[in-house]
Amino acid sequence: MTSAAKSDSNPVPTAAEADGDDVLLRVENLVKYFPIKGTGLFREKEFVHAVDGVSLTIPRGQTFGIVGETGCGKSTLARCVARLYDVTSGRIVFDGRDITKVSQRSMRPLRREIQMIFQDPIGSLNPRRRVGSIIGDPFAIHGLASGAERKRRVQELMERVGLNPEHYNRFPAEFSGGQRQRIGVARALAFQPKLIICDEPVSALDVSIQAQVINLLADLQAEFGLTYIFIAHDLSVVRHVSKSIAVMYLGKVTEIAPAEDLFTVPRHPYTGALLSAVPVPNPDESDQRKQIILVGDVPSPIAPPSGCRFHPRCPKAAPVCVTDDPPLEPRLGDGPEHPAACHLPMAAGENLADFHPEISKEERVVEVEGSLLPDDAQPADIADALPVRQEGGKP
Amino acid sequence: MSMPELASAGESEVLDETGEAAASRKIEGRSPWRLAYERLRVDRAAKIALGTILVIVLLAILAPVFAKITGHGPNQQFIDTGSNAEGGPVPPSGTFWLGTDNNARDLFIRILYGARVSLLVGVLATLISTALGVVLGLAAGFIGGFVDTVIARLIDVMLSIPFLILAISIAYVSGPSVWLVIVIVGVLSFTYLARIVRGQVISIKGREFIEAARALGAGPWRIMFVDLLPNVLAQVIVYATLLIPLAIVAEATLSFLGVGVPPPTADWGSMISDASGWFQYGYWWFLLFPSMALLITTLAFNIFGDSVRDALDPRGAGIYV
Amino acid sequence: MIRFLVRRIGQSILVLVASSLVVFGLYFVGPGPNQVARTFAGRLATAARIAQIKHELHLDQPLYVQYGHWAWGLLQGNFGYDYYKQQPVGSVIAAAAPATISLVLGAAVIWIVYGVFTGVISAVRSRSLMDRSFTASALFFYSMPTFVLGLSLIWIFAYKLSPVTTFFPFHGYVSFTSNPAQWFQHLILPWLTLALVTAATYTRLTRASMLEVLGEDYIRTARSKGMKENRVITRHALRAALTPVVTLAGLDIGTALGGVIVVETLFGVTGLGWTVIQAINQQDRPVILGITILAATFVVVANLIVDILYAVLDPRVRLY
């Protein structure tokens, strides 16, 4: 990969954290449904299946990436872990403590250990408060410092993230996007938390600024031994920063792998499709690539497809995919660090473009809201509906 | 990889103030309040209105001084000089600058003292109403659920019973007084601001910085007063300013109907009420001057309030007239 | 939609019940049972009368029983008995209602027409002399307390303009059925007083609403299609701009009973507002209660109708 700025973003843990297997956060079968108010006279409760059984293990001192399309549940997952939502079922174990059902009041001291950085630099800062006050919030809320001492520590933080401490009294509107994210970072950093959940921290920034913020995060991780959960929808960004990456689709994890393995030997077809969409700088290489274009929109999370949720869009779909939801476990001889949830995982060197689904349109999905193929598509059409395009421009 | 190399990103310890950072330094720190103030400064109507208000306040404060100068107290009766042959008021003259009322009291002095009452009631009632309205609006909007339902229904109930009937009944039961008027007007008008604040809070509470505050461990009261309140403050100020003249008129109306400030305290409403029995006999000054005082005061506050609204909310987000 | 209706109507009922409780509490609970009986009986009552009233009003029974009787009576249309005037409260109300209705509806016509008209002109000819004068006069009348305006109008029309004075009697009410011409005469000044103050709000609201609508894209489209400006305004812009105005009108008429108290008192128009003030002065509890709960009912019903209309017109509102 071409290196951008600092490539050493995943440092070897220092001696104090030599225990790289030490697990900081464990999520077991997390489920989060949001009820929808019924529209009929008789309340049929419908739910949005935002997160539908996710299990993850986040090791200490490293960056764990989570990617997925919009609506796959990654942001909801983040907020569940941060206990901003109550979970519908499942367990969250943080640093050995089960925090699933802890009340909001009891969560307060824990909030010093779990923090979040948000996506929208404009929205995540209160426009009517001064920056110094915003960054000083953690100190104020938890009574850690006040007055001159608080100001001093806030200015320290500002400097650490690359802001001018003299801008203490400015409003967020007076800063650029990248700087606002730095403010968010400073605010999250105040406690030196053990875990920082970064919910698409750079998605709203210009590409050139993204690098700065990511490097900042990397430096802070090295200095303070932070653990990150890094959520994004851009694979290339995640690849750069993460040690392991989880791919999510419609509320479930489809694959987890160490960063490089995910890119070189992806197992799940969804991952394969995502990878084919990542632009490649080398024009020759890009010309020769066959791009997979998934048909249709992501099905609605209100009534997810039966069996494997990806089967309506999967080029390798087979009858078993409609009936059985594949468990997340290592496939094709991979080790425990690389599980995938697929009946027909991709072998090394397989090209998804060569595949056609083995099931007809009627055999797919029992019920689904919206998306997928047009109603009158015949089995034969499916092959046409999954076009294979060569980037040279030939259809 | 799609991330370009950054020329200046050599050291990332303390990021150099390139491009973006330097640009923000050139922007002068102008907070939203500063911008509003600038707009207000060039608004001529606002300045005239504010000037008028200040004059009224000044006159009210200096009422005792004027009383001393003219030698007429607000409740002093000057039967010989102050009433004519039929026992009615005398017109404006050198002694009585604006004439007298039906009880031979100096109208001008009474008007000045009346200003005290009106301003006192106007401001205090507004403060009470604003405090109540903001707290209830914040709670209803942010906590939502049952609290919101209770408060919203409470507001509905208060709005369904006519203000005057309620006010007059209460005044009858406990006997009228200035403080009662302040409390009545203040408490019964909390609905005005409560609704506005509630609406604002509901539209703001989904925004990410509120989530961020919760993520930091802030409790609901802290979020309401430290995070939400600054964002509704602008609207609160606008409508509180517009509430003052409404409170003044409410007090005047109550006094006019006989249940406001009890006699013999000088009060514009009761003066007008007294005058209503006399002006048909030609005693025009008795009606005109207190009426003008009331009108000018209300007008000034309304104009100023409108200007404040234009300054703080130039796009006119709400059509609350 | 049905769910919305059910919820909304349920809400209204809840509010009405709560209001009735407040009203009840105000008058029944404060003084003790003896006191209540005495005040209900009026000033000239004998001991026997008081005892009789005490029994009739169930004052010796627990409060909730009293409330139950009163509320049950209300639901049946029985507003109680006015001991002071020796007639059912219902007939007191019925006698006073036409005056208030005449006053409110007449004024409403004036203020809506005038307010909308001036508001539209102000918006269409924004920043012109007409706009500024209308806006200024709206501000002027908006700031004027009702009784000040009323007295001023009386002074001007009934006293100062000599030959014309007899044309504007400033006191009393004549019912339409007995003498339409006099009915009209007696109501002109009250109408003007009520209408001018209220119209100010409508001018401002219409102007603001109209300005907003005129800035919309579809108006621009209509103009660019070559539609004459008048048609653009009346056929397209007005319709959209009038929604908040209609809402306000509905609510204003709903709260009219409270709003006319000052005007009726000032001009001696013997409507419900005037009656309730008299009742308060005479401590005539049954009448006070009856009219107050009537007023509350109007407000709640008006709110309900407005909300339902809104839901019909704008489906988003139904997502309650």
Tab-separated table of C-alpha atoms in Angstrom, chain A residues 34-277:
chain	number	residue	atom	x	y	z
A	34	PHE	CA	-36.065	-0.128	17.681
A	35	PRO	CA	-39.832	-0.380	17.809
A	36	ILE	CA	-41.861	1.322	15.131
A	37	LYS	CA	-45.250	2.606	16.091
A	38	GLY	CA	-47.843	0.570	14.291
A	39	THR	CA	-49.810	2.420	11.686
A	40	GLY	CA	-52.877	0.213	11.680
A	41	LEU	CA	-55.577	0.217	14.273
A	42	PHE	CA	-54.269	-3.005	15.728
A	43	ARG	CA	-50.748	-2.547	16.815
A	44	GLU	CA	-48.547	-4.939	15.006
A	45	LYS	CA	-45.278	-4.061	16.463
A	46	GLU	CA	-42.630	-3.784	13.881
A	47	PHE	CA	-39.032	-3.386	14.735
A	48	VAL	CA	-36.003	-2.049	13.043
A	49	HIS	CA	-33.418	-4.782	13.457
A	50	ALA	CA	-30.560	-2.382	13.833
A	51	VAL	CA	-28.138	-4.789	15.460
A	52	ASP	CA	-29.050	-8.451	15.272
A	53	GLY	CA	-26.654	-10.608	17.225
A	54	VAL	CA	-23.161	-9.181	17.087
A	55	SER	CA	-20.257	-10.701	18.968
A	56	LEU	CA	-16.877	-9.047	18.998
A	57	THR	CA	-13.707	-9.079	20.989
A	58	ILE	CA	-11.731	-5.886	21.151
A	59	PRO	CA	-8.153	-6.280	22.303
A	60	ARG	CA	-6.445	-3.669	24.407
A	61	GLY	CA	-4.210	-1.012	22.994
A	62	GLN	CA	-5.065	-1.533	19.356
A	63	THR	CA	-7.413	-0.165	16.774
A	64	PHE	CA	-10.351	-2.308	15.801
A	65	GLY	CA	-12.078	-1.278	12.620
A	66	ILE	CA	-15.733	-1.751	11.731
A	67	VAL	CA	-16.945	-1.122	8.211
A	68	GLY	CA	-20.248	-1.390	6.456
A	69	GLU	CA	-22.745	0.449	4.336
A	70	THR	CA	-25.111	3.036	5.685
A	71	GLY	CA	-27.757	1.322	7.733
A	72	CYS	CA	-25.736	-1.749	8.594
A	73	GLY	CA	-25.930	-0.945	12.269
A	74	LYS	CA	-22.389	0.102	12.998
A	75	SER	CA	-23.337	3.436	14.513
A	76	THR	CA	-26.040	1.786	16.585
A	77	LEU	CA	-23.540	-0.764	17.755
A	78	ALA	CA	-21.198	2.008	18.793
A	79	ARG	CA	-23.876	3.724	20.808
A	80	CYS	CA	-24.894	0.503	22.457
A	81	VAL	CA	-21.347	-0.141	23.539
A	82	ALA	CA	-21.121	3.381	24.877
A	83	ARG	CA	-24.395	2.722	26.696
A	84	LEU	CA	-26.124	5.607	25.054
A	85	TYR	CA	-28.844	3.114	24.224
A	86	ASP	CA	-30.179	0.265	26.276
A	87	VAL	CA	-29.631	-3.049	24.535
A	88	THR	CA	-32.498	-5.312	23.659
A	89	SER	CA	-30.483	-8.375	24.560
A	90	GLY	CA	-26.909	-9.563	24.748
A	91	ARG	CA	-23.941	-8.680	26.911
A	92	ILE	CA	-21.298	-6.024	26.966
A	93	VAL	CA	-18.277	-6.793	29.092
A	94	PHE	CA	-15.876	-3.919	29.521
A	95	ASP	CA	-12.583	-4.546	31.218
A	96	GLY	CA	-14.007	-7.597	32.874
A	97	ARG	CA	-17.155	-5.850	34.071
A	98	ASP	CA	-20.592	-6.569	32.699
A	99	ILE	CA	-22.021	-3.162	31.895
A	100	THR	CA	-25.057	-4.286	29.938
A	101	LYS	CA	-27.685	-3.378	32.448
A	102	VAL	CA	-25.883	-0.798	34.469
A	103	SER	CA	-28.060	2.221	35.188
A	104	GLN	CA	-27.219	5.572	33.709
A	105	ARG	CA	-26.247	6.868	37.100
A	106	SER	CA	-23.837	4.043	37.719
A	107	MET	CA	-22.454	4.484	34.247
A	108	ARG	CA	-21.157	7.913	35.111
A	109	PRO	CA	-17.818	6.866	36.542
A	110	LEU	CA	-17.475	4.417	33.694
A	111	ARG	CA	-17.916	7.189	31.215
A	112	ARG	CA	-14.462	8.313	32.086
A	113	GLU	CA	-13.178	5.126	30.565
A	114	ILE	CA	-15.320	4.879	27.453
A	115	GLN	CA	-15.546	7.889	25.185
A	116	MET	CA	-16.839	8.710	21.739
A	117	ILE	CA	-15.781	10.858	18.854
A	118	PHE	CA	-18.584	11.689	16.505
A	119	GLN	CA	-18.847	11.968	12.788
A	120	ASP	CA	-20.276	15.393	12.271
A	121	PRO	CA	-17.808	18.050	13.371
A	122	ILE	CA	-20.499	20.677	13.168
A	123	GLY	CA	-23.255	18.757	14.872
A	124	SER	CA	-21.259	17.220	17.672
A	125	LEU	CA	-20.222	20.541	19.166
A	126	ASN	CA	-22.711	22.859	20.795
A	127	PRO	CA	-22.697	25.924	18.544
A	128	ARG	CA	-23.611	28.244	21.370
A	129	ARG	CA	-20.826	27.314	23.712
A	130	ARG	CA	-17.235	28.311	23.652
A	131	VAL	CA	-14.668	25.745	22.772
A	132	GLY	CA	-12.894	25.961	26.093
A	133	SER	CA	-16.152	25.266	27.850
A	134	ILE	CA	-16.906	22.328	25.564
A	135	ILE	CA	-13.543	20.703	26.118
A	136	GLY	CA	-13.794	21.473	29.797
A	137	ASP	CA	-17.089	19.622	30.082
A	138	PRO	CA	-15.562	16.351	31.246
A	139	PHE	CA	-13.793	18.113	34.065
A	140	ALA	CA	-16.910	19.970	35.031
A	141	ILE	CA	-19.247	17.011	34.874
A	142	HIS	CA	-17.063	14.773	36.969
A	143	GLY	CA	-15.741	17.427	39.245
A	144	LEU	CA	-12.152	16.792	38.394
A	145	ALA	CA	-10.909	20.301	38.087
A	146	SER	CA	-12.324	23.780	38.164
A	147	GLY	CA	-11.454	27.351	37.590
A	148	ALA	CA	-7.902	28.122	36.622
A	149	GLU	CA	-6.833	24.532	36.921
A	150	ARG	CA	-9.501	23.444	34.495
A	151	LYS	CA	-8.516	26.110	32.031
A	152	ARG	CA	-4.930	25.050	32.226
A	153	ARG	CA	-5.725	21.445	31.549
A	154	VAL	CA	-8.061	22.321	28.710
A	155	GLN	CA	-5.391	24.415	27.095
A	156	GLU	CA	-2.963	21.560	27.551
A	157	LEU	CA	-5.350	19.321	25.696
A	158	MET	CA	-5.832	21.866	22.977
A	159	GLU	CA	-2.149	22.033	22.406
A	160	ARG	CA	-1.836	18.301	22.411
A	161	VAL	CA	-4.318	17.953	19.585
A	162	GLY	CA	-2.831	20.762	17.609
A	163	LEU	CA	-5.084	23.675	18.390
A	164	ASN	CA	-3.982	27.082	19.472
A	165	PRO	CA	-4.706	27.361	23.206
A	166	GLU	CA	-5.423	31.030	22.784
A	167	HIS	CA	-8.580	30.134	20.918
A	168	TYR	CA	-10.052	28.988	24.184
A	169	ASN	CA	-12.900	31.458	24.022
A	170	ARG	CA	-13.923	30.964	20.441
A	171	PHE	CA	-17.064	29.383	19.148
A	172	PRO	CA	-17.013	26.206	17.045
A	173	ALA	CA	-18.228	28.110	14.010
A	174	GLU	CA	-14.939	29.940	13.917
A	175	PHE	CA	-12.987	26.772	13.265
A	176	SER	CA	-12.528	24.657	10.179
A	177	GLY	CA	-13.857	21.116	9.868
A	178	GLY	CA	-10.594	19.450	10.716
A	179	GLN	CA	-10.079	21.657	13.721
A	180	ARG	CA	-13.544	20.904	14.974
A	181	GLN	CA	-12.766	17.252	14.904
A	182	ARG	CA	-9.656	17.995	16.888
A	183	ILE	CA	-11.869	19.700	19.432
A	184	GLY	CA	-13.933	16.548	19.579
A	185	VAL	CA	-10.784	14.527	20.062
A	186	ALA	CA	-9.608	16.822	22.821
A	187	ARG	CA	-12.915	16.490	24.571
A	188	ALA	CA	-12.819	12.715	24.380
A	189	LEU	CA	-9.232	12.675	25.516
A	190	ALA	CA	-9.761	14.654	28.693
A	191	PHE	CA	-10.095	11.587	30.853
A	192	GLN	CA	-7.524	9.544	29.067
A	193	PRO	CA	-10.159	6.876	28.635
A	194	LYS	CA	-9.307	3.300	28.018
A	195	LEU	CA	-11.546	3.011	24.994
A	196	ILE	CA	-12.420	5.628	22.408
A	197	ILE	CA	-15.137	4.792	19.917
A	198	CYS	CA	-14.602	6.785	16.758
A	199	ASP	CA	-17.838	6.886	14.790
A	200	GLU	CA	-16.789	7.838	11.277
A	201	PRO	CA	-14.460	10.518	12.583
A	202	VAL	CA	-13.084	11.531	9.228
A	203	SER	CA	-15.987	10.885	6.877
A	204	ALA	CA	-17.061	14.481	6.862
A	205	LEU	CA	-13.610	15.885	6.235
A	206	ASP	CA	-11.689	16.666	3.111
A	207	VAL	CA	-9.293	13.950	2.146
A	208	SER	CA	-6.239	16.036	2.877
A	209	ILE	CA	-7.482	16.826	6.352
A	210	GLN	CA	-8.383	13.229	7.001
A	211	ALA	CA	-4.747	12.305	7.050
A	212	GLN	CA	-3.976	14.908	9.681
A	213	VAL	CA	-6.698	13.775	11.991
A	214	ILE	CA	-5.819	10.125	11.561
A	215	ASN	CA	-2.227	10.801	12.321
A	216	LEU	CA	-3.249	12.698	15.386
A	217	LEU	CA	-5.276	9.751	16.567
A	218	ALA	CA	-2.344	7.469	15.940
A	219	ASP	CA	0.026	9.635	17.940
A	220	LEU	CA	-2.365	9.814	20.823
A	221	GLN	CA	-2.741	6.096	20.786
A	222	ALA	CA	0.975	5.651	20.990
A	223	GLU	CA	1.338	8.180	23.753
A	224	PHE	CA	-1.522	7.158	25.958
A	225	GLY	CA	-1.985	3.532	25.091
A	226	LEU	CA	-5.520	4.084	23.867
A	227	THR	CA	-7.781	1.485	22.364
A	228	TYR	CA	-9.891	2.584	19.431
A	229	ILE	CA	-12.935	1.210	17.783
A	230	PHE	CA	-12.765	2.883	14.412
A	231	ILE	CA	-15.984	2.899	12.437
A	232	ALA	CA	-16.076	3.931	8.835
A	233	HIS	CA	-17.640	3.163	5.536
A	234	ASP	CA	-14.454	3.767	3.596
A	235	LEU	CA	-12.373	0.603	3.466
A	236	SER	CA	-9.163	2.308	2.518
A	237	VAL	CA	-9.232	4.527	5.575
A	238	VAL	CA	-9.941	1.631	7.881
A	239	ARG	CA	-7.201	-0.479	6.368
A	240	HIS	CA	-4.645	2.116	7.237
A	241	VAL	CA	-5.460	2.431	10.886
A	242	SER	CA	-6.784	-0.919	12.072
A	243	LYS	CA	-5.183	-4.061	13.280
A	244	SER	CA	-8.358	-6.078	12.789
A	245	ILE	CA	-11.461	-5.209	10.857
A	246	ALA	CA	-15.031	-6.416	11.155
A	247	VAL	CA	-17.434	-6.087	8.245
A	248	MET	CA	-21.087	-5.549	9.052
A	249	TYR	CA	-24.170	-6.009	6.932
A	250	LEU	CA	-27.778	-5.442	7.956
A	251	GLY	CA	-27.075	-5.700	11.634
A	252	LYS	CA	-24.782	-8.696	11.610
A	253	VAL	CA	-21.079	-9.201	11.300
A	254	THR	CA	-20.209	-10.977	8.097
A	255	GLU	CA	-16.483	-11.244	8.480
A	256	ILE	CA	-13.658	-10.383	10.855
A	257	ALA	CA	-10.045	-10.453	9.838
A	258	PRO	CA	-6.663	-8.905	10.490
A	259	ALA	CA	-6.394	-5.870	8.248
A	260	GLU	CA	-4.132	-7.225	5.601
A	261	ASP	CA	-5.877	-10.578	5.419
A	262	LEU	CA	-9.179	-8.907	4.799
A	263	PHE	CA	-7.793	-7.250	1.749
A	264	THR	CA	-5.761	-10.119	0.388
A	265	VAL	CA	-7.900	-13.115	1.255
A	266	PRO	CA	-11.435	-11.968	1.854
A	267	ARG	CA	-13.818	-14.820	2.529
A	268	HIS	CA	-17.243	-13.256	2.407
A	269	PRO	CA	-18.628	-12.250	-0.998
A	270	TYR	CA	-19.855	-8.998	0.460
A	271	THR	CA	-16.327	-8.123	1.429
A	272	GLY	CA	-15.251	-9.045	-2.051
A	273	ALA	CA	-17.802	-6.706	-3.560
A	274	LEU	CA	-16.747	-3.889	-1.245
A	275	LEU	CA	-13.151	-4.365	-2.168
A	276	SER	CA	-13.875	-4.201	-5.836
A	277	ALA	CA	-15.284	-0.773	-5.290
